[in-house]
Amino acid sequence: MEEKKKEENTPFSNQIMMMNPENSFNSTPNSLFNISSSSCQVLEADHHHENQQKGSLGFIDIQDFNTPSSVFDEFLQNLTNPSIPSHSPAAPECSEVVNTPATPNSSSISSSSTEAAAANDDRKKNEDEEELDQEKTKKQLKPKKKNQKRQKEPRFAFMTKSEIDHLDDGYRWRKYGQKAVKNSPFPRSYYRCTSTACGVKKRVERSSEDPSIVVTTYEGTHTHPCPITPRGSFGIIPETAMSAGVGGGGVGGGFTSHFANISQMFHQQPYFHNNNLITPSLSFSTNTTNNNTSTFPPSFQEKRHLYPSTSSVPRDHGLLQDMLPSQLLKEPKDE
DNA sequence: CGGTTTTGACCGGCGC
DNA sequence: GCGCCGGTCAAAACCG
């Protein structure tokens, strides 16, 4: 079992897709990024069935990750702020994307993730309180109140092309259920954050269309720092700090930051990586049109040099390269 | 022994 | 009302 677990903890591979499957941006098509070695694709995910992709909405070509991050930034901005037209030459179809994930509150979100975070926080508080109440009620008397619809936590989901089902995102999870899903040969696993008073849940399932794709859906926001924190300043970044974009202060930017930023824009969820740590390297400001982000490859390399040089920072785990095929990084990954 | 996983049962929402 | 389905519970098993 444990062996299997460890075995499964091998790096996942070459695609990372992110999506906003639920509700923070109410009743809108959900966006899904498909970031591969050569492209970043936006798909649409079903509102409730995240693994059902409805088609490609946009496409950014990231040739060998040489596409400047500004393109990605713009892409992101377009995604969250449809009012700003895309001029990205690398994303000729992005105008579609731009208009598609239009959400009532997305403009404020894209204008400032701090505001977005604040908004999220407010909303979250209400929802958390309600949810807490409901959970208390539920625990005391089993039958739920009838006309009290269970409030849906905001969700943040992404897809990874991986053999690993349960990606380690730095938080500790306890599995509390597994269900067969209709129209899918693969079961869905339910996890809950083990931290007390943190009601974050996570669903993990494989895409029925592409078994190599794992869909991970986070629900809720962690109310505590990442527990795996042996690494100086990286590990413990309060969510507020993360959401305010003051976390990392200059660990490159680039892809990881983009990734983080996407997460933030959606729900301030920490982004994952394979083995250990969520690295909130938010040198990347809340303004998605910033140009203080570096291009993809340099930031990878930068990170590879930055982290290992610190004695307190374990070598390779917890970094982006763990998530990406070694070919991309032009260095084999040790396991 | 404490924490985690497994798994069948249970419950509520929803569509018909 | 009924059945299907997703989500959760909780006891037992498992593991370090």
Short mmCIF file of N, CA, C and O in Angstrom, two decimals, chain A residues 265-325:
data_model
loop_
_atom_site.label_atom_id
_atom_site.label_comp_id
_atom_site.label_asym_id
_atom_site.label_seq_id
_atom_site.Cartn_x
_atom_site.Cartn_y
_atom_site.Cartn_z
N MET A 265 -6.79 33.59 -8.91
CA MET A 265 -7.89 34.27 -9.56
C MET A 265 -9.17 33.49 -9.37
O MET A 265 -10.23 34.04 -9.23
N PHE A 266 -9.02 32.20 -9.37
CA PHE A 266 -10.22 31.43 -9.20
C PHE A 266 -10.62 31.35 -7.74
O PHE A 266 -11.65 31.81 -7.35
N HIS A 267 -9.76 30.77 -6.94
CA HIS A 267 -10.20 30.63 -5.56
C HIS A 267 -9.10 30.68 -4.56
O HIS A 267 -9.22 30.13 -3.50
N GLN A 268 -8.05 31.27 -4.88
CA GLN A 268 -6.95 31.36 -3.96
C GLN A 268 -6.49 29.99 -3.53
O GLN A 268 -5.90 29.84 -2.48
N GLN A 269 -6.85 29.03 -4.26
CA GLN A 269 -6.37 27.73 -3.87
C GLN A 269 -4.90 27.63 -4.17
O GLN A 269 -4.42 28.19 -5.13
N PRO A 270 -4.23 26.93 -3.35
CA PRO A 270 -2.84 26.72 -3.65
C PRO A 270 -2.73 25.86 -4.88
O PRO A 270 -3.58 25.02 -5.11
N TYR A 271 -1.76 26.10 -5.63
CA TYR A 271 -1.59 25.24 -6.75
C TYR A 271 -0.77 24.04 -6.32
O TYR A 271 -0.11 24.04 -5.29
N PHE A 272 -0.82 23.07 -7.09
CA PHE A 272 -0.20 21.84 -6.64
C PHE A 272 1.13 21.64 -7.32
O PHE A 272 1.48 22.29 -8.28
N HIS A 273 1.83 20.76 -6.77
CA HIS A 273 2.93 20.20 -7.51
C HIS A 273 3.04 18.79 -7.04
O HIS A 273 2.25 18.33 -6.20
N ASN A 274 4.01 18.14 -7.48
CA ASN A 274 3.92 16.72 -7.24
C ASN A 274 4.25 16.27 -5.85
O ASN A 274 3.46 15.62 -5.18
N ASN A 275 5.37 16.58 -5.38
CA ASN A 275 5.79 15.83 -4.21
C ASN A 275 5.52 16.48 -2.87
O ASN A 275 5.06 15.85 -1.96
N ASN A 276 5.85 17.70 -2.76
CA ASN A 276 5.74 18.22 -1.42
C ASN A 276 5.04 19.55 -1.30
O ASN A 276 4.07 19.67 -0.64
N LEU A 277 5.60 20.49 -1.91
CA LEU A 277 5.30 21.83 -1.45
C LEU A 277 4.54 22.63 -2.47
O LEU A 277 4.76 22.55 -3.65
N ILE A 278 3.68 23.39 -1.95
CA ILE A 278 3.05 24.39 -2.77
C ILE A 278 3.94 25.60 -2.70
O ILE A 278 4.23 26.10 -1.63
N THR A 279 4.37 26.03 -3.81
CA THR A 279 5.31 27.14 -3.78
C THR A 279 4.64 28.41 -4.23
O THR A 279 4.51 28.67 -5.41
N PRO A 280 4.22 29.18 -3.30
CA PRO A 280 3.52 30.40 -3.64
C PRO A 280 4.47 31.49 -4.10
O PRO A 280 4.66 32.48 -3.43
N SER A 281 5.04 31.27 -5.18
CA SER A 281 6.03 32.22 -5.66
C SER A 281 5.35 33.35 -6.40
O SER A 281 5.32 33.39 -7.60
N LEU A 282 4.84 34.23 -5.64
CA LEU A 282 4.03 35.27 -6.24
C LEU A 282 4.77 36.56 -6.45
O LEU A 282 4.31 37.62 -6.09
N SER A 283 5.86 36.44 -7.05
CA SER A 283 6.53 37.67 -7.42
C SER A 283 5.68 38.37 -8.46
O SER A 283 5.73 39.56 -8.66
N PHE A 284 4.97 37.64 -9.06
CA PHE A 284 4.02 37.94 -10.09
C PHE A 284 2.91 38.75 -9.47
O PHE A 284 2.25 38.33 -8.54
N SER A 285 2.78 39.94 -9.95
CA SER A 285 1.83 40.81 -9.28
C SER A 285 0.41 40.44 -9.66
O SER A 285 0.17 39.60 -10.49
N THR A 286 -0.49 41.13 -9.03
CA THR A 286 -1.89 40.81 -9.28
C THR A 286 -2.33 41.29 -10.64
O THR A 286 -3.36 40.92 -11.13
N ASN A 287 -1.55 42.17 -11.17
CA ASN A 287 -1.90 42.64 -12.50
C ASN A 287 -1.42 41.65 -13.54
O ASN A 287 -0.24 41.43 -13.71
N THR A 288 -2.34 41.07 -14.21
CA THR A 288 -1.95 40.00 -15.12
C THR A 288 -1.27 40.52 -16.36
O THR A 288 -0.76 39.76 -17.15
N THR A 289 -1.27 41.81 -16.54
CA THR A 289 -0.58 42.32 -17.71
C THR A 289 0.83 42.76 -17.35
O THR A 289 1.51 43.38 -18.13
N ASN A 290 1.20 42.44 -16.17
CA ASN A 290 2.52 42.84 -15.74
C ASN A 290 3.59 42.27 -16.65
O ASN A 290 3.40 41.31 -17.36
N ASN A 291 4.70 42.88 -16.60
CA ASN A 291 5.79 42.33 -17.37
C ASN A 291 6.96 41.97 -16.47
O ASN A 291 8.09 41.94 -16.89
N ASN A 292 6.65 41.76 -15.25
CA ASN A 292 7.72 41.36 -14.36
C ASN A 292 7.85 39.85 -14.29
O ASN A 292 8.53 39.31 -13.47
N THR A 293 7.14 39.21 -15.16
CA THR A 293 7.28 37.77 -15.19
C THR A 293 8.22 37.39 -16.31
O THR A 293 8.27 38.02 -17.34
N SER A 294 8.93 36.39 -16.04
CA SER A 294 9.86 35.96 -17.05
C SER A 294 9.22 34.93 -17.96
O SER A 294 8.12 34.48 -17.73
N THR A 295 9.94 34.58 -18.94
CA THR A 295 9.42 33.58 -19.85
C THR A 295 9.47 32.23 -19.19
O THR A 295 10.11 32.05 -18.18
N PHE A 296 8.81 31.30 -19.78
CA PHE A 296 8.71 30.00 -19.15
C PHE A 296 10.05 29.34 -18.89
O PHE A 296 10.33 28.98 -17.77
N PRO A 297 10.82 29.18 -19.91
CA PRO A 297 12.03 28.39 -19.66
C PRO A 297 12.97 29.02 -18.66
O PRO A 297 13.46 28.32 -17.78
N PRO A 298 13.20 30.30 -18.75
CA PRO A 298 14.11 30.89 -17.77
C PRO A 298 13.62 30.68 -16.35
O PRO A 298 14.42 30.43 -15.46
N SER A 299 12.34 30.78 -16.17
CA SER A 299 11.90 30.65 -14.79
C SER A 299 12.08 29.23 -14.30
O SER A 299 12.37 29.01 -13.14
N PHE A 300 11.90 28.29 -15.18
CA PHE A 300 12.19 26.93 -14.76
C PHE A 300 13.64 26.83 -14.32
O PHE A 300 13.94 26.36 -13.25
N GLN A 301 14.47 27.32 -15.19
CA GLN A 301 15.87 27.18 -14.90
C GLN A 301 16.25 27.97 -13.67
O GLN A 301 17.00 27.55 -12.83
N GLU A 302 15.64 29.13 -13.62
CA GLU A 302 15.90 29.96 -12.48
C GLU A 302 15.58 29.21 -11.20
O GLU A 302 16.34 29.17 -10.27
N LYS A 303 14.42 28.61 -11.21
CA LYS A 303 14.02 27.91 -10.02
C LYS A 303 14.97 26.78 -9.70
O LYS A 303 15.30 26.54 -8.57
N ARG A 304 15.38 26.15 -10.72
CA ARG A 304 16.27 25.03 -10.47
C ARG A 304 17.54 25.51 -9.81
O ARG A 304 18.16 24.80 -9.06
N HIS A 305 17.89 26.70 -10.11
CA HIS A 305 19.10 27.19 -9.48
C HIS A 305 18.80 27.84 -8.14
O HIS A 305 19.60 27.79 -7.24
N LEU A 306 17.67 28.43 -8.06
CA LEU A 306 17.36 29.13 -6.84
C LEU A 306 17.14 28.19 -5.68
O LEU A 306 17.69 28.37 -4.62
N TYR A 307 16.33 27.19 -5.90
CA TYR A 307 15.93 26.36 -4.79
C TYR A 307 17.08 25.51 -4.26
O TYR A 307 17.32 25.50 -3.08
N PRO A 308 17.71 24.82 -5.15
CA PRO A 308 18.73 23.91 -4.62
C PRO A 308 19.87 24.65 -3.95
O PRO A 308 20.58 24.11 -3.14
N SER A 309 20.03 25.88 -4.30
CA SER A 309 21.14 26.61 -3.71
C SER A 309 20.91 26.90 -2.24
O SER A 309 21.82 27.21 -1.52
N THR A 310 19.66 26.81 -1.84
CA THR A 310 19.37 27.04 -0.44
C THR A 310 19.42 25.72 0.29
O THR A 310 18.75 24.80 -0.05
N SER A 311 20.22 25.70 1.33
CA SER A 311 20.40 24.43 2.01
C SER A 311 19.11 23.93 2.63
O SER A 311 18.88 22.76 2.76
N SER A 312 18.27 24.86 3.01
CA SER A 312 17.02 24.44 3.64
C SER A 312 16.02 23.95 2.63
O SER A 312 14.96 23.48 2.97
N VAL A 313 16.37 24.09 1.40
CA VAL A 313 15.42 23.69 0.38
C VAL A 313 15.83 22.36 -0.21
O VAL A 313 16.85 22.27 -0.86
N PRO A 314 15.03 21.39 0.04
CA PRO A 314 15.32 20.11 -0.56
C PRO A 314 15.41 20.24 -2.07
O PRO A 314 14.80 21.11 -2.66
N ARG A 315 16.10 19.37 -2.59
CA ARG A 315 16.54 19.50 -3.95
C ARG A 315 15.49 19.65 -5.02
O ARG A 315 15.32 20.68 -5.60
N ASP A 316 14.82 18.67 -5.27
CA ASP A 316 14.02 18.77 -6.47
C ASP A 316 12.54 18.68 -6.20
O ASP A 316 11.74 19.01 -7.00
N HIS A 317 12.19 18.26 -5.05
CA HIS A 317 10.78 18.03 -4.85
C HIS A 317 10.06 19.33 -4.60
O HIS A 317 10.56 20.26 -4.03
N GLY A 318 8.87 19.33 -5.02
CA GLY A 318 8.08 20.50 -4.73
C GLY A 318 8.26 21.60 -5.73
O GLY A 318 7.79 22.69 -5.53
N LEU A 319 8.89 21.28 -6.78
CA LEU A 319 9.09 22.33 -7.75
C LEU A 319 8.43 21.96 -9.05
O LEU A 319 7.98 20.85 -9.26
N LEU A 320 8.37 22.94 -9.84
CA LEU A 320 7.64 22.76 -11.07
C LEU A 320 8.17 21.62 -11.90
O LEU A 320 7.42 20.90 -12.55
N GLN A 321 9.41 21.45 -11.84
CA GLN A 321 9.96 20.40 -12.68
C GLN A 321 9.41 19.04 -12.29
O GLN A 321 9.44 18.11 -13.07
N ASP A 322 8.95 18.97 -11.07
CA ASP A 322 8.35 17.72 -10.68
C ASP A 322 7.06 17.47 -11.43
O ASP A 322 6.61 16.34 -11.55
N MET A 323 6.49 18.53 -11.86
CA MET A 323 5.22 18.39 -12.54
C MET A 323 5.41 18.20 -14.03
O MET A 323 4.47 17.84 -14.72
N LEU A 324 6.54 18.48 -14.50
CA LEU A 324 6.73 18.51 -15.93
C LEU A 324 7.67 17.42 -16.38
O LEU A 324 8.52 16.97 -15.62
N PRO A 325 7.46 17.00 -17.59
CA PRO A 325 8.33 15.96 -18.09
C PRO A 325 9.77 16.41 -18.10
O PRO A 325 10.07 17.57 -18.36
#
